């Protein structure tokens, strides 16, 4: 599959059965979900909007946006996470249209089809993140909003996201992330602006190991969220 790393897909496939275990391998995604949905909803009110969630996995973010009243389509390159996502709809009673697709070919058939495009915790797992950013920009309608969340690349993010989160605190499974795939906000901004998106906001997502709580704020050294608007 073009622009998907088979090793990455295999990792997520193996963990798919425990996707919705709040205390399992995806605990961190569950823990940050409220914060990221609030961030999106504050900047682009979700009720009644057509939303595309790229790299939706088991649907943690997709379902939360659907519960805010959005009409959500979730795409993922992996079949196993999608199977879990579809099954979970029976528990939640929510509606999400899940499809197996990669962003780039999907954009060929659905350009300018969405009010909001979200792509969270995906860019650091693909061989060519710039290509996913370009596809995201094609998928959103002019005036629509695009949100990215990923990991910054610097000494501090290496220490916190790899050493701290994987080896010491065990917040995520060992081997979840590769440092070389991390993306600097300046790189993400350059790719976005080259694709016709304009910068709206950069916000950090910070984990406090003492209180064991995440919060949004100015510290963008490790995890961060970005908002762009299609011009
Ligand atoms: N966005 C979700 C899940 C993040 S996990 C959330 O934040 O809750 C990353 C997901 O990206 C996995 O489900 C994996 O299968 C998927 N993925 C990896 N490479 C991909 C690619 N190139 N295109 C689409 N999905 C991909």
Coordinates of N, CA and C and ligand atoms in Angstrom, one line a residue:
X1 N 0.8 -1.2 0.0 CA 0.0 0.0 0.0 C 0.9 1.3 0.0
X2 N 0.6 2.1 -0.9 CA 1.4 3.4 -1.0 C 1.2 4.2 0.3
X3 N 2.3 4.8 0.7 CA 2.3 5.7 1.9 C 1.7 5.1 3.2
X4 N 1.8 3.7 3.3 CA 1.5 3.1 4.6 C 2.7 2.2 4.9
X5 N 3.0 2.1 6.2 CA 4.1 1.3 6.6 C 3.6 0.0 7.1
X6 N 3.8 -1.2 6.5 CA 3.2 -2.4 6.9 C 3.5 -2.8 8.3
X7 N 4.7 -2.4 8.8 CA 5.0 -2.7 10.2 C 4.1 -1.9 11.2
X8 N 3.8 -0.7 10.8 CA 3.0 0.1 11.6 C 1.5 -0.5 11.6
X9 N 1.1 -0.8 10.4 CA -0.3 -1.4 10.4 C -0.4 -2.7 11.2
X10 N 0.7 -3.5 11.1 CA 0.7 -4.7 11.9 C 0.6 -4.5 13.4
X11 N 1.3 -3.4 13.9 CA 1.2 -3.1 15.3 C -0.2 -2.8 15.7
X12 N -0.9 -1.9 14.9 CA -2.2 -1.5 15.3 C -3.2 -2.7 15.1
X13 N -3.0 -3.5 14.1 CA -3.8 -4.7 13.9 C -3.8 -5.6 15.2
X14 N -2.5 -5.8 15.7 CA -2.4 -6.7 16.8 C -3.1 -6.2 18.1
X15 N -3.1 -4.9 18.2 CA -3.7 -4.3 19.4 C -5.1 -4.0 19.3
X16 N -5.7 -4.2 18.1 CA -7.1 -3.8 17.8 C -8.1 -4.3 18.8
X17 N -8.0 -5.6 19.2 CA -9.0 -6.1 20.2 C -9.1 -5.4 21.5
X18 N -8.0 -4.7 21.9 CA -8.1 -4.0 23.2 C -8.3 -2.4 23.0
X19 N -8.7 -2.1 21.8 CA -8.7 -0.6 21.4 C -9.6 0.2 22.4
X20 N -10.7 -0.4 22.8 CA -11.6 0.3 23.7 C -11.4 0.0 25.2
X21 N -10.3 -0.7 25.5 CA -10.0 -0.9 26.9 C -9.4 0.3 27.5
X22 N -10.1 1.0 28.3 CA -9.7 2.3 28.8 C -8.3 2.3 29.6
X23 N -8.0 1.0 30.0 CA -6.7 0.9 30.7 C -5.7 0.1 30.0
X24 N -6.0 -0.1 28.7 CA -5.1 -1.0 27.8 C -4.1 -0.1 27.1
X25 N -3.6 -0.7 25.9 CA -2.6 0.0 25.1 C -2.9 1.3 24.6
X26 N -4.2 1.6 24.5 CA -4.6 2.9 24.0 C -5.2 3.8 25.0
X27 N -4.8 3.6 26.3 CA -5.2 4.4 27.4 C -4.9 5.9 27.2
X28 N -3.8 6.2 26.6 CA -3.4 7.6 26.4 C -4.4 8.2 25.4
X29 N -4.8 7.5 24.4 CA -5.8 8.1 23.4 C -7.1 8.4 24.2
X30 N -7.5 7.4 25.0 CA -8.8 7.7 25.8 C -8.6 8.9 26.7
X31 N -7.5 9.0 27.3 CA -7.2 10.0 28.3 C -7.2 11.4 27.7
X32 N -6.7 11.5 26.4 CA -6.6 12.9 25.8 C -7.9 13.2 25.0
X33 N -8.8 12.2 24.9 CA -9.9 12.4 23.9 C -10.8 13.6 24.2
X34 N -11.2 13.7 25.5 CA -12.0 14.9 25.8 C -11.4 16.2 25.5
X35 N -10.1 16.3 25.8 CA -9.4 17.6 25.5 C -9.4 17.9 24.0
X36 N -9.1 16.8 23.2 CA -9.0 17.1 21.8 C -10.3 17.4 21.1
X37 N -11.4 16.7 21.6 CA -12.7 17.0 21.0 C -13.2 18.4 21.4
X38 N -12.9 18.8 22.6 CA -13.2 20.2 23.1 C -12.5 21.2 22.2
X39 N -11.2 20.9 21.9 CA -10.4 21.8 21.1 C -11.0 22.0 19.8
X40 N -11.4 20.9 19.1 CA -12.0 20.9 17.8 C -13.3 21.7 17.8
X41 N -14.1 21.3 18.8 CA -15.5 21.8 18.9 C -15.5 23.3 19.2
X42 N -14.5 23.8 19.9 CA -14.4 25.2 20.2 C -14.0 26.0 19.0
X43 N -13.2 25.4 18.1 CA -12.7 26.1 17.0 C -13.5 25.9 15.7
X44 N -14.3 24.8 15.7 CA -15.1 24.5 14.5 C -16.3 23.7 15.1
X45 N -17.4 24.4 15.6 CA -18.5 23.7 16.2 C -19.0 22.5 15.3
X46 N -19.0 21.3 16.0 CA -19.2 20.1 15.2 C -20.6 19.7 14.8
X47 N -21.6 20.2 15.6 CA -23.0 19.8 15.4 C -23.4 20.0 13.9
X48 N -23.9 19.0 13.3 CA -24.4 19.1 11.9 C -23.3 19.2 10.8
X49 N -22.0 19.1 11.2 CA -21.0 19.2 10.2 C -20.6 17.9 9.6
X50 N -20.2 17.9 8.4 CA -19.6 16.7 7.8 C -18.1 16.6 8.1
X51 N -17.8 15.6 8.8 CA -16.4 15.4 9.3 C -15.7 14.2 8.8
X52 N -14.5 14.3 8.3 CA -13.7 13.2 7.9 C -12.6 13.0 9.0
X53 N -12.5 11.7 9.5 CA -11.4 11.4 10.5 C -10.5 10.5 9.8
X54 N -9.3 11.0 9.5 CA -8.3 10.2 8.8 C -7.4 9.4 9.7
X55 N -7.3 8.1 9.5 CA -6.5 7.2 10.5 C -7.3 7.1 11.7
X56 N -8.6 6.7 11.6 CA -9.6 6.7 12.7 C -9.3 5.6 13.7
X57 N -8.6 4.5 13.2 CA -8.4 3.4 14.1 C -9.7 2.8 14.6
X58 N -9.7 2.5 15.9 CA -10.9 1.9 16.5 C -12.0 2.9 16.8
X59 N -11.8 4.1 16.5 CA -12.9 5.1 16.4 C -13.1 5.9 17.7
X60 N -12.1 6.0 18.5 CA -12.2 6.8 19.8 C -12.6 8.3 19.5
X61 N -11.9 8.9 18.5 CA -12.1 10.3 18.2 C -13.4 10.4 17.3
X62 N -13.5 9.5 16.4 CA -14.7 9.5 15.5 C -16.0 9.5 16.3
X63 N -16.1 8.5 17.2 CA -17.3 8.4 18.0 C -17.6 9.7 18.9
X64 N -16.5 10.2 19.4 CA -16.7 11.4 20.3 C -17.2 12.6 19.4
X65 N -16.8 12.7 18.2 CA -17.2 13.8 17.3 C -18.7 13.5 16.9
X66 N -19.0 12.2 16.7 CA -20.4 11.9 16.3 C -21.3 12.2 17.5
X67 N -20.8 12.0 18.7 CA -21.7 12.3 19.8 C -21.9 13.8 20.0
X68 N -21.1 14.6 19.4 CA -21.3 16.0 19.4 C -22.3 16.5 18.3
X69 N -22.8 15.5 17.5 CA -23.8 15.8 16.5 C -23.2 15.9 15.1
X70 N -21.9 15.5 14.9 CA -21.3 15.6 13.6 C -21.7 14.3 12.8
X71 N -21.6 14.5 11.5 CA -21.9 13.4 10.6 C -20.5 12.9 10.2
X72 N -20.0 11.8 10.8 CA -18.6 11.5 10.7 C -18.3 10.3 9.7
X73 N -17.3 10.5 8.9 CA -16.8 9.4 8.1 C -15.4 9.1 8.6
X74 N -15.1 7.8 8.9 CA -13.8 7.5 9.4 C -13.0 6.6 8.4
X75 N -11.8 6.9 8.1 CA -11.1 6.1 7.2 C -9.8 5.6 7.8
X76 N -9.4 4.4 7.5 CA -8.1 3.8 8.1 C -7.6 2.8 7.1
X77 N -6.3 2.7 7.1 CA -5.6 1.7 6.2 C -5.7 0.3 6.7
X78 N -6.0 0.1 8.0 CA -6.0 -1.2 8.6 C -7.4 -1.8 8.7
X79 N -7.6 -3.0 8.4 CA -8.9 -3.7 8.5 C -9.3 -4.0 9.9
X80 N -8.3 -4.4 10.7 CA -8.6 -4.8 12.1 C -9.2 -3.7 13.0
X81 N -8.5 -2.5 13.0 CA -9.1 -1.4 13.8 C -10.5 -1.1 13.3
X82 N -10.7 -1.1 12.0 CA -12.0 -0.8 11.5 C -13.1 -1.7 11.9
X83 N -12.7 -3.0 12.0 CA -13.7 -4.1 12.4 C -14.1 -3.8 13.9
X84 N -13.1 -3.4 14.7 CA -13.4 -3.0 16.1 C -14.3 -1.8 16.1
X85 N -13.9 -0.8 15.3 CA -14.7 0.4 15.3 C -16.2 0.2 14.9
X86 N -16.4 -0.7 13.9 CA -17.8 -1.0 13.5 C -18.5 -1.7 14.6
X87 N -17.9 -2.6 15.2 CA -18.5 -3.4 16.3 C -18.9 -2.5 17.5
X88 N -18.0 -1.5 17.8 CA -18.2 -0.6 18.9 C -19.5 0.2 18.7
X89 N -19.8 0.5 17.5 CA -21.0 1.3 17.2 C -22.3 0.6 17.8
X90 N -22.2 -0.7 17.8 CA -23.4 -1.4 18.4 C -23.5 -1.2 19.9
X91 N -22.4 -0.9 20.5 CA -22.4 -0.6 22.0 C -22.8 0.8 22.2
X92 N -22.3 1.7 21.4 CA -22.5 3.1 21.7 C -23.8 3.6 21.1
X93 N -24.3 2.9 20.1 CA -25.5 3.4 19.4 C -25.3 4.6 18.5
X94 N -24.0 5.0 18.3 CA -23.7 6.1 17.5 C -23.6 5.7 16.0
X95 N -23.6 6.7 15.1 CA -23.5 6.5 13.7 C -22.2 7.1 13.1
X96 N -21.3 6.2 12.6 CA -20.1 6.7 11.9 C -20.0 5.8 10.6
X97 N -19.6 6.4 9.5 CA -19.4 5.7 8.3 C -17.9 5.3 8.2
X98 N -17.6 4.0 8.5 CA -16.2 3.6 8.5 C -15.9 3.0 7.1
X99 N -14.7 3.4 6.6 CA -14.3 2.8 5.3 C -12.8 2.6 5.3
X100 N -12.4 1.5 4.7 CA -11.0 1.2 4.6 C -10.4 2.0 3.4
X101 N -9.6 2.9 3.7 CA -9.1 3.8 2.6 C -7.9 4.6 3.1
X102 N -7.0 5.0 2.2 CA -5.9 5.9 2.6 C -6.3 7.3 2.1
X103 N -5.8 8.2 2.8 CA -6.2 9.6 2.5 C -6.0 10.0 1.0
X104 N -4.9 9.7 0.4 CA -4.6 10.2 -0.9 C -5.6 9.7 -2.0
X105 N -5.8 8.4 -2.1 CA -6.7 7.9 -3.1 C -8.2 8.3 -2.8
X106 N -8.5 8.4 -1.5 CA -9.8 8.8 -1.1 C -10.1 10.2 -1.5
X107 N -9.1 11.1 -1.5 CA -9.2 12.5 -1.9 C -9.6 12.6 -3.4
X108 N -9.1 11.6 -4.2 CA -9.4 11.7 -5.6 C -10.9 11.7 -5.9
X109 N -11.6 10.9 -5.0 CA -13.1 10.7 -5.2 C -13.9 11.6 -4.3
X110 N -13.3 12.3 -3.4 CA -14.1 13.1 -2.4 C -13.6 14.5 -2.1
X111 N -13.0 15.1 -3.2 CA -12.4 16.4 -2.9 C -13.4 17.4 -2.5
X112 N -13.0 18.3 -1.5 CA -13.9 19.4 -1.0 C -15.2 18.9 -0.5
X113 N -15.2 17.6 0.1 CA -16.5 17.1 0.5 C -16.8 17.3 2.0
X114 N -15.8 17.8 2.8 CA -16.0 17.8 4.2 C -15.8 19.2 4.8
X115 N -16.6 19.5 5.8 CA -16.5 20.8 6.5 C -15.3 20.8 7.4
X116 N -15.0 19.6 8.0 CA -13.9 19.5 8.9 C -13.1 18.2 8.6
X117 N -11.8 18.3 8.6 CA -11.0 17.1 8.5 C -10.1 17.0 9.7
X118 N -10.1 15.8 10.4 CA -9.2 15.6 11.5 C -8.2 14.5 11.2
X119 N -7.0 14.6 11.7 CA -6.0 13.6 11.4 C -5.1 13.6 12.6
X120 N -5.4 12.8 13.6 CA -4.8 12.9 14.9 C -4.0 11.6 15.2
X121 N -2.8 11.8 15.6 CA -1.9 10.7 16.0 C -1.7 9.7 14.8
X122 N -1.6 10.3 13.6 CA -1.4 9.5 12.4 C -0.1 9.9 11.7
X123 N 0.2 11.2 11.6 CA 1.3 11.7 10.8 C 2.6 11.0 11.2
X124 N 2.8 10.7 12.5 CA 4.0 10.1 13.0 C 4.1 8.6 12.7
X125 N 3.2 8.1 12.0 CA 3.2 6.7 11.6 C 3.3 6.4 10.1
X126 N 3.3 7.5 9.3 CA 3.3 7.3 7.9 C 4.7 7.6 7.2
X127 N 5.0 7.0 6.1 CA 6.3 7.3 5.5 C 6.4 8.7 4.9
X128 N 5.3 9.2 4.4 CA 5.3 10.5 3.8 C 4.2 11.4 4.3
X129 N 4.4 12.0 5.5 CA 3.3 12.8 6.2 C 2.9 14.0 5.3
X130 N 3.8 14.5 4.6 CA 3.4 15.7 3.8 C 2.3 15.4 2.8
X131 N 2.4 14.1 2.2 CA 1.4 13.7 1.3 C 0.0 13.6 1.9
X132 N 0.0 13.2 3.2 CA -1.3 13.1 4.0 C -1.9 14.5 4.2
X133 N -1.0 15.4 4.5 CA -1.4 16.8 4.7 C -2.0 17.4 3.5
X134 N -1.4 17.1 2.3 CA -1.9 17.6 1.0 C -3.3 17.0 0.8
X135 N -3.4 15.7 1.0 CA -4.7 15.1 0.8 C -5.8 15.7 1.7
X136 N -5.4 15.9 3.0 CA -6.3 16.5 3.9 C -6.8 17.9 3.4
X137 N -5.9 18.7 2.8 CA -6.3 20.0 2.3 C -7.2 19.9 1.1
X138 N -7.1 18.8 0.3 CA -7.9 18.6 -0.8 C -9.3 18.1 -0.4
X139 N -9.4 17.4 0.7 CA -10.7 16.8 1.2 C -11.6 17.9 1.8
X140 N -11.0 18.9 2.4 CA -11.9 19.9 3.1 C -12.4 20.9 2.1
X141 N -13.6 21.4 2.3 CA -14.1 22.5 1.4 C -13.4 23.8 1.7
X142 N -13.4 24.7 0.7 CA -12.9 26.0 1.0 C -13.6 26.7 2.2
X143 N -12.8 27.2 3.1 CA -13.4 27.8 4.3 C -13.5 26.8 5.5
X144 N -13.3 25.5 5.1 CA -13.4 24.4 6.2 C -12.1 24.3 7.0
X145 N -12.2 23.5 8.0 CA -11.2 23.4 9.0 C -10.5 22.1 9.0
X146 N -9.1 22.1 9.3 CA -8.3 20.9 9.3 C -7.6 20.9 10.6
X147 N -7.6 19.8 11.3 CA -6.9 19.6 12.6 C -5.9 18.5 12.6
X148 N -4.7 18.8 13.0 CA -3.7 17.7 13.1 C -3.2 17.6 14.6
X149 N -2.9 16.4 15.0 CA -2.2 16.3 16.3 C -1.1 15.2 16.1
X150 N 0.1 15.6 16.6 CA 1.2 14.7 16.4 C 2.3 15.0 17.5
X151 N 3.5 14.4 17.3 CA 4.6 14.6 18.2 C 5.7 15.4 17.6
X152 N 6.1 16.4 18.4 CA 7.2 17.3 18.0 C 8.6 16.5 18.0
X153 N 9.6 17.0 17.3 CA 10.9 16.3 17.2 C 12.0 17.2 17.7
X154 N 12.4 16.8 18.9 CA 13.5 17.6 19.6 C 14.0 16.7 20.7
X155 N 15.0 17.1 21.4 CA 15.6 16.3 22.5 C 14.5 16.0 23.6
X156 N 13.7 17.0 23.9 CA 12.7 16.9 25.0 C 11.6 15.8 24.5
X157 N 11.2 15.9 23.3 CA 10.2 14.9 22.9 C 10.8 13.5 22.8
X158 N 12.0 13.4 22.5 CA 12.7 12.1 22.5 C 12.7 11.6 24.0
X159 N 13.1 12.4 24.9 CA 13.1 12.0 26.3 C 11.7 11.7 26.9
X160 N 10.7 12.5 26.6 CA 9.4 12.3 27.1 C 8.6 11.3 26.4
X161 N 8.6 11.3 25.1 CA 7.7 10.4 24.3 C 8.3 9.0 24.2
X162 N 9.6 8.9 24.1 CA 10.2 7.6 23.9 C 10.6 7.0 25.2
X163 N 11.6 7.7 25.8 CA 12.1 7.2 27.1 C 11.1 7.2 28.2
X164 N 10.5 8.4 28.4 CA 9.5 8.6 29.5 C 8.2 7.8 29.3
X165 N 7.5 8.0 28.2 CA 6.2 7.4 28.0 C 6.3 5.9 27.7
X166 N 7.3 5.5 27.0 CA 7.4 4.0 26.6 C 8.1 3.2 27.6
X167 N 9.2 3.8 28.1 CA 10.1 2.9 29.0 C 9.9 3.1 30.5
X168 N 9.7 4.4 30.9 CA 9.6 4.6 32.3 C 8.2 4.5 32.8
X169 N 7.3 5.4 32.3 CA 5.9 5.5 32.8 C 5.0 4.4 32.2
X170 N 5.5 3.9 31.0 CA 4.6 2.9 30.3 C 3.2 3.4 30.0
X171 N 3.2 4.6 29.5 CA 1.9 5.2 29.1 C 1.4 4.6 27.8
X172 N 2.4 4.3 26.9 CA 2.1 3.6 25.7 C 3.1 2.5 25.5
X173 N 2.7 1.5 24.6 CA 3.5 0.3 24.5 C 4.9 0.7 23.9
X174 N 5.9 -0.1 24.3 CA 7.2 0.1 23.8 C 7.2 -0.2 22.3
X175 N 7.9 0.7 21.5 CA 7.9 0.5 20.1 C 6.8 1.2 19.4
X176 N 5.9 1.9 20.1 CA 4.8 2.6 19.5 C 5.3 3.7 18.5
X177 N 6.3 4.4 18.9 CA 6.7 5.5 18.1 C 8.2 5.4 17.7
X178 N 8.5 6.0 16.5 CA 9.9 6.1 16.0 C 10.2 7.6 16.0
X179 N 11.2 8.0 16.7 CA 11.6 9.4 16.8 C 11.8 10.1 15.5
X180 N 12.4 9.3 14.5 CA 12.7 10.0 13.2 C 11.4 10.4 12.5
X181 N 10.3 9.8 12.9 CA 9.0 10.1 12.2 C 8.3 11.3 12.8
X182 N 8.8 11.8 13.9 CA 8.1 12.9 14.6 C 8.2 14.2 13.7
X183 N 7.2 15.1 13.9 CA 7.0 16.2 13.0 C 7.1 17.5 13.7
X184 N 7.9 18.5 13.3 CA 8.0 19.8 13.9 C 6.8 20.6 13.5
X185 N 6.3 21.4 14.4 CA 5.2 22.3 14.0 C 5.5 23.2 12.8
X186 N 6.8 23.6 12.7 CA 7.2 24.4 11.5 C 7.1 23.6 10.2
X187 N 7.4 22.3 10.3 CA 7.3 21.5 9.1 C 5.8 21.3 8.7
X188 N 5.0 21.0 9.7 CA 3.6 20.8 9.5 C 3.0 22.1 8.9
X189 N 3.4 23.3 9.4 CA 2.9 24.5 8.9 C 3.3 24.8 7.4
X190 N 4.6 24.5 7.1 CA 5.1 24.7 5.8 C 4.3 23.8 4.8
X191 N 4.1 22.5 5.2 CA 3.4 21.6 4.3 C 1.9 22.0 4.1
X192 N 1.3 22.5 5.2 CA -0.1 22.9 5.1 C -0.2 24.1 4.2
X193 N 0.7 25.1 4.4 CA 0.5 26.4 3.7 C 0.8 26.1 2.2
X194 N 1.7 25.2 1.9 CA 1.9 24.8 0.5 C 0.7 24.1 -0.1
X195 N -0.2 23.6 0.7 CA -1.4 22.9 0.2 C -2.6 23.7 0.2
X196 N -2.4 25.0 0.6 CA -3.6 25.9 0.5 C -4.3 26.0 1.8
X197 N -3.7 25.7 2.9 CA -4.3 25.8 4.3 C -3.6 27.0 5.0
X198 N -4.4 27.8 5.8 CA -3.7 28.9 6.5 C -3.7 28.5 8.0
X199 N -2.7 28.9 8.6 CA -2.5 28.6 10.1 C -3.5 29.4 10.9
X200 N -4.1 28.7 11.9 CA -5.0 29.3 12.8 C -4.5 29.2 14.3
X201 N -3.9 28.0 14.6 CA -3.5 27.9 16.0 C -2.6 26.7 16.2
X202 N -1.7 26.9 17.2 CA -0.8 25.8 17.7 C -1.0 25.7 19.2
X203 N -1.3 24.5 19.7 CA -1.5 24.3 21.2 C -0.8 23.1 21.6
X204 N -0.2 23.2 22.8 CA 0.5 22.0 23.3 C -0.5 21.1 24.1
X205 N -0.1 19.8 24.1 CA -0.8 18.8 25.0 C 0.2 18.3 25.9
X206 N 0.0 18.6 27.2 CA 1.0 18.3 28.2 C 0.6 17.2 29.2
X207 N 1.5 16.3 29.5 CA 1.2 15.3 30.5 C 2.0 15.6 31.8
X208 N 1.3 15.6 32.9 CA 1.9 15.9 34.1 C 2.0 14.5 34.9
X209 N 3.3 14.0 35.0 CA 3.4 12.6 35.6 C 3.1 12.6 37.1
X210 N 3.0 13.7 37.7 CA 2.7 13.7 39.2 C 1.2 13.6 39.4
X211 N 0.4 14.4 38.6 CA -1.0 14.4 38.8 C -1.6 13.3 37.8
X212 N -0.8 12.8 36.9 CA -1.2 11.9 35.9 C -2.4 12.5 35.0
X213 N -2.3 13.8 34.8 CA -3.3 14.4 34.0 C -2.8 15.1 32.8
X214 N -3.6 15.1 31.7 CA -3.2 15.9 30.5 C -3.9 17.2 30.6
X215 N -3.2 18.2 29.9 CA -3.9 19.5 29.8 C -3.4 20.2 28.5
X216 N -4.2 21.1 28.0 CA -3.9 21.9 26.8 C -3.1 23.1 27.3
X217 N -2.2 23.6 26.5 CA -1.5 24.8 27.0 C -0.4 25.2 26.0
X218 N 0.5 26.0 26.5 CA 1.5 26.6 25.6 C 2.7 25.7 25.3
X219 N 2.9 24.7 26.1 CA 4.0 23.8 25.9 C 3.9 22.9 24.8
X220 N 4.5 23.2 23.7 CA 4.3 22.3 22.5 C 5.5 21.4 22.2
X221 N 6.4 21.3 23.2 CA 7.6 20.5 23.0 C 7.4 19.0 22.7
X222 N 6.4 18.5 23.2 CA 6.2 17.0 23.0 C 4.9 16.8 22.1
X223 N 3.8 16.6 22.7 CA 2.5 16.5 21.9 C 1.9 17.9 21.6
X224 N 1.4 18.0 20.4 CA 0.7 19.3 20.1 C -0.4 19.1 19.1
X225 N -1.3 20.1 19.1 CA -2.4 20.1 18.1 C -2.3 21.3 17.3
X226 N -2.7 21.2 16.0 CA -2.7 22.4 15.1 C -4.0 22.5 14.4
X227 N -4.4 23.8 14.2 CA -5.7 24.1 13.5 C -5.3 24.9 12.2
X228 N -5.8 24.5 11.1 CA -5.6 25.2 9.8 C -7.0 25.4 9.2
X229 N -7.1 26.5 8.4 CA -8.3 26.7 7.6 C -8.0 26.7 6.1
X230 N -8.8 26.1 5.3 CA -8.6 26.1 3.9 C -9.0 27.5 3.3
X231 N -8.1 28.1 2.6 CA -8.3 29.5 2.1 C -9.2 29.4 0.9
Ligands
LIG1 N1 -6.7 8.8 15.0 C1 -7.0 7.8 16.0 C2 -6.1 6.5 15.9 C3 -4.6 6.8 16.0 S1 -3.7 5.3 15.8 C4 -7.0 8.4 17.3 O1 -6.3 9.3 17.6 O2 -7.8 8.0 18.2 C5 -3.1 5.3 14.2 C6 -4.1 4.7 13.1 O3 -3.6 5.0 11.9 C7 -4.1 3.2 13.2 O4 -5.4 2.7 13.2 C8 -3.5 2.7 11.8 O5 -4.1 1.6 11.3 C9 -3.7 3.9 11.0 N2 -2.8 4.1 9.9 C10 -1.4 3.9 9.8 N3 -1.0 4.3 8.6 C11 -2.0 4.8 7.9 C12 -2.1 5.4 6.6 N4 -1.1 5.6 5.9 N5 -3.4 5.8 6.2 C13 -4.5 5.6 7.0 N6 -4.4 5.1 8.3 C14 -3.2 4.7 8.7

